[in-house]
Amino acid sequence: MTVELTVLTWNVQGSKGLDVADVAAIVVAARPDAVLIQEIGRRQATRLARALGMGSVRWCFKHRPPGARAEGLAIISPHDVAEVRSFVLRRAPRWSWRRRVGLAATVLNAHGAIDVVNVHLSPHDASRDRVLEAQNAVDAMHARGRIAIVGGDLNDGPDAPVHEVFRSAGWIDSSSLAPAGVGVGVNTAWRPGSRRGRSPDQRLDYILVPDTLDVVRSEWAVDVDELDRVARLSDHVPVIATVGLRPHR
């Protein structure tokens, strides 16, 4: 018997403020088993988990800009989580946005356990840094020694060198494994400028899965007619992937 597990990733741009109620309404409609959030503060993550009615929330520090609140990564789940660990992907002063981290946790449910890993790689023209960060993430996952699903904002396109790092280690873009004709949306983020009334124009956000898993779907977590609603909340669209898992016996 195969059971399904759904992972959602979203860069919520929490430093601009977080509409907890609206973000929660979008997330809960997707019925995820694990929610991977980038650019979120600790208190924002706690409030979001409460609004979602999910009992497990883990947050890790990324950086704290001078005069602003700290931001980081969060993993939220309706299931129990264990073996939570953060790790540094790129070293920089703790006040610098250049500092990059990852957050891993084991999601436990009635059918077994699987790791989820949340990452947010360097932006702009830092392709070489992203490759090194991806390798650090791969090393951290290998050290855990469990099947893992990776989600987050990779800040690069689907043909960028960073994907080869993950592919060579066995993690594949879930959208490439989904059945033909399944899925809504390709690009996942807007370039700077007004977002209202226009579709996302770049692809930065991914859910990567081991090539041994079956992907049931990989798509936006919202319908096309909800894009303006999402655009008011963030410059990224939430992405989901559902995979088939064989339960432990």
PDB file of C-alpha atoms in Angstrom:
ATOM      1  CA  MET A   1       0.000   0.000   0.000  1.00  0.00           C
ATOM      2  CA  THR A   2       1.317   3.451  -0.936  1.00  0.00           C
ATOM      3  CA  VAL A   3       0.462   6.504   1.148  1.00  0.00           C
ATOM      4  CA  GLU A   4       0.733  10.113   0.042  1.00  0.00           C
ATOM      5  CA  LEU A   5       2.615  12.966   1.684  1.00  0.00           C
ATOM      6  CA  THR A   6       2.257  16.605   0.634  1.00  0.00           C
ATOM      7  CA  VAL A   7       4.960  19.227   1.154  1.00  0.00           C
ATOM      8  CA  LEU A   8       4.433  22.967   0.649  1.00  0.00           C
ATOM      9  CA  THR A   9       7.180  25.577   0.332  1.00  0.00           C
ATOM     10  CA  TRP A  10       6.698  29.347   0.365  1.00  0.00           C
ATOM     11  CA  ASN A  11       8.923  32.380   0.729  1.00  0.00           C
ATOM     12  CA  VAL A  12       6.479  34.672   2.534  1.00  0.00           C
ATOM     13  CA  GLN A  13       8.729  37.774   2.563  1.00  0.00           C
ATOM     14  CA  GLY A  14       7.963  38.178   6.250  1.00  0.00           C
ATOM     15  CA  SER A  15      10.209  41.212   6.702  1.00  0.00           C
ATOM     16  CA  LYS A  16       7.508  43.159   4.826  1.00  0.00           C
ATOM     17  CA  GLY A  17       4.908  41.981   7.340  1.00  0.00           C
ATOM     18  CA  LEU A  18       2.800  38.831   7.408  1.00  0.00           C
ATOM     19  CA  ASP A  19      -0.957  38.598   6.952  1.00  0.00           C
ATOM     20  CA  VAL A  20      -1.207  35.489   9.092  1.00  0.00           C
ATOM     21  CA  ALA A  21      -4.895  34.849   8.475  1.00  0.00           C
ATOM     22  CA  ASP A  22      -4.664  35.040   4.680  1.00  0.00           C
ATOM     23  CA  VAL A  23      -1.409  33.076   4.467  1.00  0.00           C
ATOM     24  CA  ALA A  24      -2.922  30.409   6.715  1.00  0.00           C
ATOM     25  CA  ALA A  25      -6.077  30.211   4.588  1.00  0.00           C
ATOM     26  CA  ILE A  26      -3.998  29.534   1.475  1.00  0.00           C
ATOM     27  CA  VAL A  27      -1.764  26.985   3.184  1.00  0.00           C
ATOM     28  CA  VAL A  28      -4.508  25.029   4.939  1.00  0.00           C
ATOM     29  CA  ALA A  29      -6.453  24.655   1.684  1.00  0.00           C
ATOM     30  CA  ALA A  30      -3.528  22.621   0.317  1.00  0.00           C
ATOM     31  CA  ARG A  31      -3.719  20.207   3.281  1.00  0.00           C
ATOM     32  CA  PRO A  32       0.074  19.800   3.577  1.00  0.00           C
ATOM     33  CA  ASP A  33       1.847  17.349   5.839  1.00  0.00           C
ATOM     34  CA  ALA A  34       4.866  19.652   6.055  1.00  0.00           C
ATOM     35  CA  VAL A  35       5.108  23.408   5.475  1.00  0.00           C
ATOM     36  CA  LEU A  36       8.521  24.896   4.670  1.00  0.00           C
ATOM     37  CA  ILE A  37       8.613  28.672   5.073  1.00  0.00           C
ATOM     38  CA  GLN A  38      11.414  31.070   4.184  1.00  0.00           C
ATOM     39  CA  GLU A  39      11.871  34.698   5.328  1.00  0.00           C
ATOM     40  CA  ILE A  40       9.821  34.432   8.495  1.00  0.00           C
ATOM     41  CA  GLY A  41      10.340  35.606  12.068  1.00  0.00           C
ATOM     42  CA  ARG A  42      10.038  33.358  15.097  1.00  0.00           C
ATOM     43  CA  ARG A  43       6.834  34.967  16.364  1.00  0.00           C
ATOM     44  CA  GLN A  44       5.378  35.008  12.871  1.00  0.00           C
ATOM     45  CA  ALA A  45       6.031  31.271  12.592  1.00  0.00           C
ATOM     46  CA  THR A  46       4.375  30.624  15.948  1.00  0.00           C
ATOM     47  CA  ARG A  47       1.300  32.651  14.996  1.00  0.00           C
ATOM     48  CA  LEU A  48       1.088  30.962  11.610  1.00  0.00           C
ATOM     49  CA  ALA A  49       1.254  27.479  13.139  1.00  0.00           C
ATOM     50  CA  ARG A  50      -1.502  28.429  15.563  1.00  0.00           C
ATOM     51  CA  ALA A  51      -3.680  29.779  12.730  1.00  0.00           C
ATOM     52  CA  LEU A  52      -3.094  26.552  10.799  1.00  0.00           C
ATOM     53  CA  GLY A  53      -4.033  24.430  13.786  1.00  0.00           C
ATOM     54  CA  MET A  54      -0.729  22.574  13.447  1.00  0.00           C
ATOM     55  CA  GLY A  55       0.964  21.514  16.645  1.00  0.00           C
ATOM     56  CA  SER A  56       4.567  21.223  15.457  1.00  0.00           C
ATOM     57  CA  VAL A  57       6.560  24.334  14.601  1.00  0.00           C
ATOM     58  CA  ARG A  58      10.334  24.671  14.480  1.00  0.00           C
ATOM     59  CA  TRP A  59      12.209  27.843  13.565  1.00  0.00           C
ATOM     60  CA  CYS A  60      15.874  28.616  13.023  1.00  0.00           C
ATOM     61  CA  PHE A  61      17.728  31.913  12.946  1.00  0.00           C
ATOM     62  CA  LYS A  62      19.175  33.107   9.669  1.00  0.00           C
ATOM     63  CA  HIS A  63      20.160  36.736  10.252  1.00  0.00           C
ATOM     64  CA  ARG A  64      19.080  39.906  12.000  1.00  0.00           C
ATOM     65  CA  PRO A  65      19.503  43.162  10.070  1.00  0.00           C
ATOM     66  CA  PRO A  66      20.473  46.194  12.188  1.00  0.00           C
ATOM     67  CA  GLY A  67      17.352  47.780  13.638  1.00  0.00           C
ATOM     68  CA  ALA A  68      15.054  44.991  12.441  1.00  0.00           C
ATOM     69  CA  ARG A  69      13.679  41.707  13.733  1.00  0.00           C
ATOM     70  CA  ALA A  70      15.486  38.440  13.108  1.00  0.00           C
ATOM     71  CA  GLU A  71      14.283  36.310  10.237  1.00  0.00           C
ATOM     72  CA  GLY A  72      14.825  32.678   9.443  1.00  0.00           C
ATOM     73  CA  LEU A  73      13.297  29.423   8.268  1.00  0.00           C
ATOM     74  CA  ALA A  74      10.382  27.439   9.692  1.00  0.00           C
ATOM     75  CA  ILE A  75       9.042  23.910   9.403  1.00  0.00           C
ATOM     76  CA  ILE A  76       5.410  23.505  10.454  1.00  0.00           C
ATOM     77  CA  SER A  77       3.479  20.243  10.500  1.00  0.00           C
ATOM     78  CA  PRO A  78       0.259  18.713  11.807  1.00  0.00           C
ATOM     79  CA  HIS A  79       2.351  15.639  12.668  1.00  0.00           C
ATOM     80  CA  ASP A  80       4.976  15.160  15.350  1.00  0.00           C
ATOM     81  CA  VAL A  81       8.501  16.098  14.324  1.00  0.00           C
ATOM     82  CA  ALA A  82      11.836  14.920  15.693  1.00  0.00           C
ATOM     83  CA  GLU A  83      15.579  15.260  15.148  1.00  0.00           C
ATOM     84  CA  VAL A  84      15.321  18.942  14.245  1.00  0.00           C
ATOM     85  CA  ARG A  85      18.630  20.459  13.217  1.00  0.00           C
ATOM     86  CA  SER A  86      19.762  23.677  11.576  1.00  0.00           C
ATOM     87  CA  PHE A  87      22.993  23.955   9.618  1.00  0.00           C
ATOM     88  CA  VAL A  88      24.973  26.745   7.995  1.00  0.00           C
ATOM     89  CA  LEU A  89      25.091  26.831   4.206  1.00  0.00           C
ATOM     90  CA  ARG A  90      27.122  30.030   3.868  1.00  0.00           C
ATOM     91  CA  ARG A  91      28.992  31.781   6.636  1.00  0.00           C
ATOM     92  CA  ALA A  92      28.618  35.527   7.140  1.00  0.00           C
ATOM     93  CA  PRO A  93      28.069  37.886  10.097  1.00  0.00           C
ATOM     94  CA  ARG A  94      24.812  37.197  11.913  1.00  0.00           C
ATOM     95  CA  TRP A  95      23.480  40.608  10.874  1.00  0.00           C
ATOM     96  CA  SER A  96      24.146  39.999   7.166  1.00  0.00           C
ATOM     97  CA  TRP A  97      21.564  38.788   4.630  1.00  0.00           C
ATOM     98  CA  ARG A  98      24.431  36.897   2.990  1.00  0.00           C
ATOM     99  CA  ARG A  99      24.342  34.353   5.803  1.00  0.00           C
ATOM    100  CA  ARG A 100      22.509  31.218   4.619  1.00  0.00           C
ATOM    101  CA  VAL A 101      21.140  28.310   6.654  1.00  0.00           C
ATOM    102  CA  GLY A 102      19.099  25.148   6.252  1.00  0.00           C
ATOM    103  CA  LEU A 103      16.627  23.493   8.594  1.00  0.00           C
ATOM    104  CA  ALA A 104      15.900  19.751   8.688  1.00  0.00           C
ATOM    105  CA  ALA A 105      13.335  17.751  10.629  1.00  0.00           C
ATOM    106  CA  THR A 106      11.931  14.253  10.648  1.00  0.00           C
ATOM    107  CA  VAL A 107       8.164  14.166  10.146  1.00  0.00           C
ATOM    108  CA  LEU A 108       6.522  11.286  12.009  1.00  0.00           C
ATOM    109  CA  ASN A 109       3.109   9.889  11.171  1.00  0.00           C
ATOM    110  CA  ALA A 110       1.252   6.605  11.351  1.00  0.00           C
ATOM    111  CA  HIS A 111       2.964   5.359   8.211  1.00  0.00           C
ATOM    112  CA  GLY A 112       6.576   6.010   9.208  1.00  0.00           C
ATOM    113  CA  ALA A 113       9.126   8.814   9.095  1.00  0.00           C
ATOM    114  CA  ILE A 114      10.644  11.006   6.404  1.00  0.00           C
ATOM    115  CA  ASP A 115      12.978  13.984   6.540  1.00  0.00           C
ATOM    116  CA  VAL A 116      12.053  17.385   5.160  1.00  0.00           C
ATOM    117  CA  VAL A 117      14.731  19.993   4.549  1.00  0.00           C
ATOM    118  CA  ASN A 118      14.095  23.726   4.149  1.00  0.00           C
ATOM    119  CA  VAL A 119      16.690  25.836   2.301  1.00  0.00           C
ATOM    120  CA  HIS A 120      17.000  29.405   1.024  1.00  0.00           C
ATOM    121  CA  LEU A 121      20.030  29.925  -1.207  1.00  0.00           C
ATOM    122  CA  SER A 122      21.860  33.144  -2.061  1.00  0.00           C
ATOM    123  CA  PRO A 123      20.198  35.569  -4.495  1.00  0.00           C
ATOM    124  CA  HIS A 124      21.289  37.655  -7.461  1.00  0.00           C
ATOM    125  CA  ASP A 125      24.458  36.749  -9.376  1.00  0.00           C
ATOM    126  CA  ALA A 126      25.921  34.456  -6.689  1.00  0.00           C
ATOM    127  CA  SER A 127      25.765  31.280  -8.791  1.00  0.00           C
ATOM    128  CA  ARG A 128      29.042  29.945  -7.418  1.00  0.00           C
ATOM    129  CA  ASP A 129      27.850  30.497  -3.847  1.00  0.00           C
ATOM    130  CA  ARG A 130      24.599  28.680  -4.571  1.00  0.00           C
ATOM    131  CA  VAL A 131      26.517  25.659  -5.838  1.00  0.00           C
ATOM    132  CA  LEU A 132      28.560  25.533  -2.624  1.00  0.00           C
ATOM    133  CA  GLU A 133      25.437  26.016  -0.506  1.00  0.00           C
ATOM    134  CA  ALA A 134      23.686  23.182  -2.334  1.00  0.00           C
ATOM    135  CA  GLN A 135      26.652  20.898  -1.695  1.00  0.00           C
ATOM    136  CA  ASN A 136      26.565  21.810   1.998  1.00  0.00           C
ATOM    137  CA  ALA A 137      22.856  20.941   2.062  1.00  0.00           C
ATOM    138  CA  VAL A 138      23.531  17.593   0.377  1.00  0.00           C
ATOM    139  CA  ASP A 139      26.276  16.823   2.894  1.00  0.00           C
ATOM    140  CA  ALA A 140      23.929  17.628   5.781  1.00  0.00           C
ATOM    141  CA  MET A 141      21.230  15.344   4.360  1.00  0.00           C
ATOM    142  CA  HIS A 142      23.646  12.495   3.790  1.00  0.00           C
ATOM    143  CA  ALA A 143      24.792  12.817   7.402  1.00  0.00           C
ATOM    144  CA  ARG A 144      21.202  12.272   8.558  1.00  0.00           C
ATOM    145  CA  GLY A 145      20.980   9.060   6.555  1.00  0.00           C
ATOM    146  CA  ARG A 146      17.244   9.120   5.857  1.00  0.00           C
ATOM    147  CA  ILE A 147      15.085   9.663   2.774  1.00  0.00           C
ATOM    148  CA  ALA A 148      14.552  13.414   2.487  1.00  0.00           C
ATOM    149  CA  ILE A 149      12.402  15.862   0.557  1.00  0.00           C
ATOM    150  CA  VAL A 150      14.027  19.252  -0.027  1.00  0.00           C
ATOM    151  CA  GLY A 151      12.018  22.421  -0.509  1.00  0.00           C
ATOM    152  CA  GLY A 152      12.753  26.088  -0.689  1.00  0.00           C
ATOM    153  CA  ASP A 153      13.810  29.161  -2.578  1.00  0.00           C
ATOM    154  CA  LEU A 154      16.877  28.194  -4.626  1.00  0.00           C
ATOM    155  CA  ASN A 155      17.058  31.668  -6.189  1.00  0.00           C
ATOM    156  CA  ASP A 156      17.954  30.236  -9.592  1.00  0.00           C
ATOM    157  CA  GLY A 157      16.343  28.881 -12.726  1.00  0.00           C
ATOM    158  CA  PRO A 158      15.665  25.225 -13.545  1.00  0.00           C
ATOM    159  CA  ASP A 159      18.729  24.900 -15.797  1.00  0.00           C
ATOM    160  CA  ALA A 160      21.188  26.493 -13.357  1.00  0.00           C
ATOM    161  CA  PRO A 161      24.304  24.641 -12.116  1.00  0.00           C
ATOM    162  CA  VAL A 162      22.844  24.370  -8.610  1.00  0.00           C
ATOM    163  CA  HIS A 163      20.424  21.710  -9.859  1.00  0.00           C
ATOM    164  CA  GLU A 164      23.254  19.492 -11.049  1.00  0.00           C
ATOM    165  CA  VAL A 165      24.566  19.368  -7.472  1.00  0.00           C
ATOM    166  CA  PHE A 166      21.241  18.030  -6.253  1.00  0.00           C
ATOM    167  CA  ARG A 167      20.708  15.746  -9.262  1.00  0.00           C
ATOM    168  CA  SER A 168      24.103  14.124  -8.897  1.00  0.00           C
ATOM    169  CA  ALA A 169      23.213  13.356  -5.267  1.00  0.00           C
ATOM    170  CA  GLY A 170      19.851  11.850  -6.233  1.00  0.00           C
ATOM    171  CA  TRP A 171      17.408  14.751  -5.709  1.00  0.00           C
ATOM    172  CA  ILE A 172      15.248  15.695  -8.690  1.00  0.00           C
ATOM    173  CA  ASP A 173      12.908  18.614  -9.351  1.00  0.00           C
ATOM    174  CA  SER A 174       9.503  17.143  -8.511  1.00  0.00           C
ATOM    175  CA  SER A 175       7.835  18.866 -11.457  1.00  0.00           C
ATOM    176  CA  SER A 176       9.939  16.799 -13.864  1.00  0.00           C
ATOM    177  CA  LEU A 177       8.655  13.582 -12.270  1.00  0.00           C
ATOM    178  CA  ALA A 178       4.968  14.505 -12.093  1.00  0.00           C
ATOM    179  CA  PRO A 179       2.575  12.824 -14.540  1.00  0.00           C
ATOM    180  CA  ALA A 180       2.117  14.669 -17.824  1.00  0.00           C
ATOM    181  CA  GLY A 181      -0.713  17.169 -17.702  1.00  0.00           C
ATOM    182  CA  VAL A 182      -0.738  17.358 -13.912  1.00  0.00           C
ATOM    183  CA  GLY A 183       0.126  20.662 -12.285  1.00  0.00           C
ATOM    184  CA  VAL A 184      -0.656  24.354 -12.442  1.00  0.00           C
ATOM    185  CA  GLY A 185       2.011  26.999 -12.870  1.00  0.00           C
ATOM    186  CA  VAL A 186       5.648  26.980 -13.866  1.00  0.00           C
ATOM    187  CA  ASN A 187       7.159  30.288 -12.784  1.00  0.00           C
ATOM    188  CA  THR A 188       7.026  30.865  -9.039  1.00  0.00           C
ATOM    189  CA  ALA A 189       8.118  34.446  -8.375  1.00  0.00           C
ATOM    190  CA  TRP A 190       7.770  37.989  -9.642  1.00  0.00           C
ATOM    191  CA  ARG A 191      10.601  40.252 -10.658  1.00  0.00           C
ATOM    192  CA  PRO A 192      10.562  43.722  -9.029  1.00  0.00           C
ATOM    193  CA  GLY A 193       7.684  45.975  -9.972  1.00  0.00           C
ATOM    194  CA  SER A 194       3.931  45.916  -9.620  1.00  0.00           C
ATOM    195  CA  ARG A 195       2.699  42.340  -9.287  1.00  0.00           C
ATOM    196  CA  ARG A 196      -0.998  43.008  -9.590  1.00  0.00           C
ATOM    197  CA  GLY A 197      -2.555  41.677 -12.771  1.00  0.00           C
ATOM    198  CA  ARG A 198       0.493  39.810 -14.039  1.00  0.00           C
ATOM    199  CA  SER A 199       1.718  36.251 -13.745  1.00  0.00           C
ATOM    200  CA  PRO A 200       5.000  35.263 -12.073  1.00  0.00           C
ATOM    201  CA  ASP A 201       7.889  35.702 -14.494  1.00  0.00           C
ATOM    202  CA  GLN A 202      10.720  33.622 -13.024  1.00  0.00           C
ATOM    203  CA  ARG A 203      11.112  30.211 -11.441  1.00  0.00           C
ATOM    204  CA  LEU A 204      13.007  30.172  -8.145  1.00  0.00           C
ATOM    205  CA  ASP A 205      11.100  27.819  -5.832  1.00  0.00           C
ATOM    206  CA  TYR A 206      11.302  24.031  -5.942  1.00  0.00           C
ATOM    207  CA  ILE A 207      10.524  20.818  -4.154  1.00  0.00           C
ATOM    208  CA  LEU A 208      13.214  18.225  -4.810  1.00  0.00           C
ATOM    209  CA  VAL A 209      12.615  14.539  -4.206  1.00  0.00           C
ATOM    210  CA  PRO A 210      14.663  11.339  -4.418  1.00  0.00           C
ATOM    211  CA  ASP A 211      14.250   9.772  -7.833  1.00  0.00           C
ATOM    212  CA  THR A 212      12.995   6.610  -6.111  1.00  0.00           C
ATOM    213  CA  LEU A 213       9.733   8.307  -5.044  1.00  0.00           C
ATOM    214  CA  ASP A 214       6.589   8.603  -7.140  1.00  0.00           C
ATOM    215  CA  VAL A 215       5.406  12.181  -7.665  1.00  0.00           C
ATOM    216  CA  VAL A 216       1.627  12.475  -7.812  1.00  0.00           C
ATOM    217  CA  ARG A 217       1.566  16.228  -8.457  1.00  0.00           C
ATOM    218  CA  SER A 218       3.854  19.252  -8.382  1.00  0.00           C
ATOM    219  CA  GLU A 219       2.236  22.639  -8.846  1.00  0.00           C
ATOM    220  CA  TRP A 220       1.237  25.983  -7.421  1.00  0.00           C
ATOM    221  CA  ALA A 221      -0.700  25.681  -4.185  1.00  0.00           C
ATOM    222  CA  VAL A 222      -3.255  28.158  -5.577  1.00  0.00           C
ATOM    223  CA  ASP A 223      -5.395  28.448  -8.679  1.00  0.00           C
ATOM    224  CA  VAL A 224      -4.578  30.962 -11.396  1.00  0.00           C
ATOM    225  CA  ASP A 225      -7.432  33.236 -10.335  1.00  0.00           C
ATOM    226  CA  GLU A 226      -5.844  33.575  -6.875  1.00  0.00           C
ATOM    227  CA  LEU A 227      -2.546  35.047  -8.109  1.00  0.00           C
ATOM    228  CA  ASP A 228      -3.465  38.632  -7.243  1.00  0.00           C
ATOM    229  CA  ARG A 229      -4.313  37.491  -3.731  1.00  0.00           C
ATOM    230  CA  VAL A 230      -0.904  35.831  -3.423  1.00  0.00           C
ATOM    231  CA  ALA A 231       0.843  38.840  -4.978  1.00  0.00           C
ATOM    232  CA  ARG A 232      -0.475  41.009  -2.157  1.00  0.00           C
ATOM    233  CA  LEU A 233       1.167  38.701   0.388  1.00  0.00           C
ATOM    234  CA  SER A 234       4.580  37.959  -1.151  1.00  0.00           C
ATOM    235  CA  ASP A 235       6.675  38.097  -4.300  1.00  0.00           C
ATOM    236  CA  HIS A 236       6.661  34.272  -4.377  1.00  0.00           C
ATOM    237  CA  VAL A 237       3.895  31.757  -5.091  1.00  0.00           C
ATOM    238  CA  PRO A 238       3.488  28.782  -2.727  1.00  0.00           C
ATOM    239  CA  VAL A 239       4.455  25.484  -4.356  1.00  0.00           C
ATOM    240  CA  ILE A 240       3.324  21.985  -3.382  1.00  0.00           C
ATOM    241  CA  ALA A 241       4.330  18.457  -4.254  1.00  0.00           C
ATOM    242  CA  THR A 242       2.602  15.230  -3.310  1.00  0.00           C
ATOM    243  CA  VAL A 243       4.662  12.059  -3.303  1.00  0.00           C
ATOM    244  CA  GLY A 244       3.818   8.418  -2.812  1.00  0.00           C
ATOM    245  CA  LEU A 245       5.531   6.646   0.085  1.00  0.00           C
ATOM    246  CA  ARG A 246       5.600   2.992   0.966  1.00  0.00           C
ATOM    247  CA  PRO A 247       4.832   2.646   4.680  1.00  0.00           C
ATOM    248  CA  HIS A 248       7.267   0.873   6.989  1.00  0.00           C
ATOM    249  CA  ARG A 249       6.180  -2.560   8.143  1.00  0.00           C
TER     250      ARG A 249
END
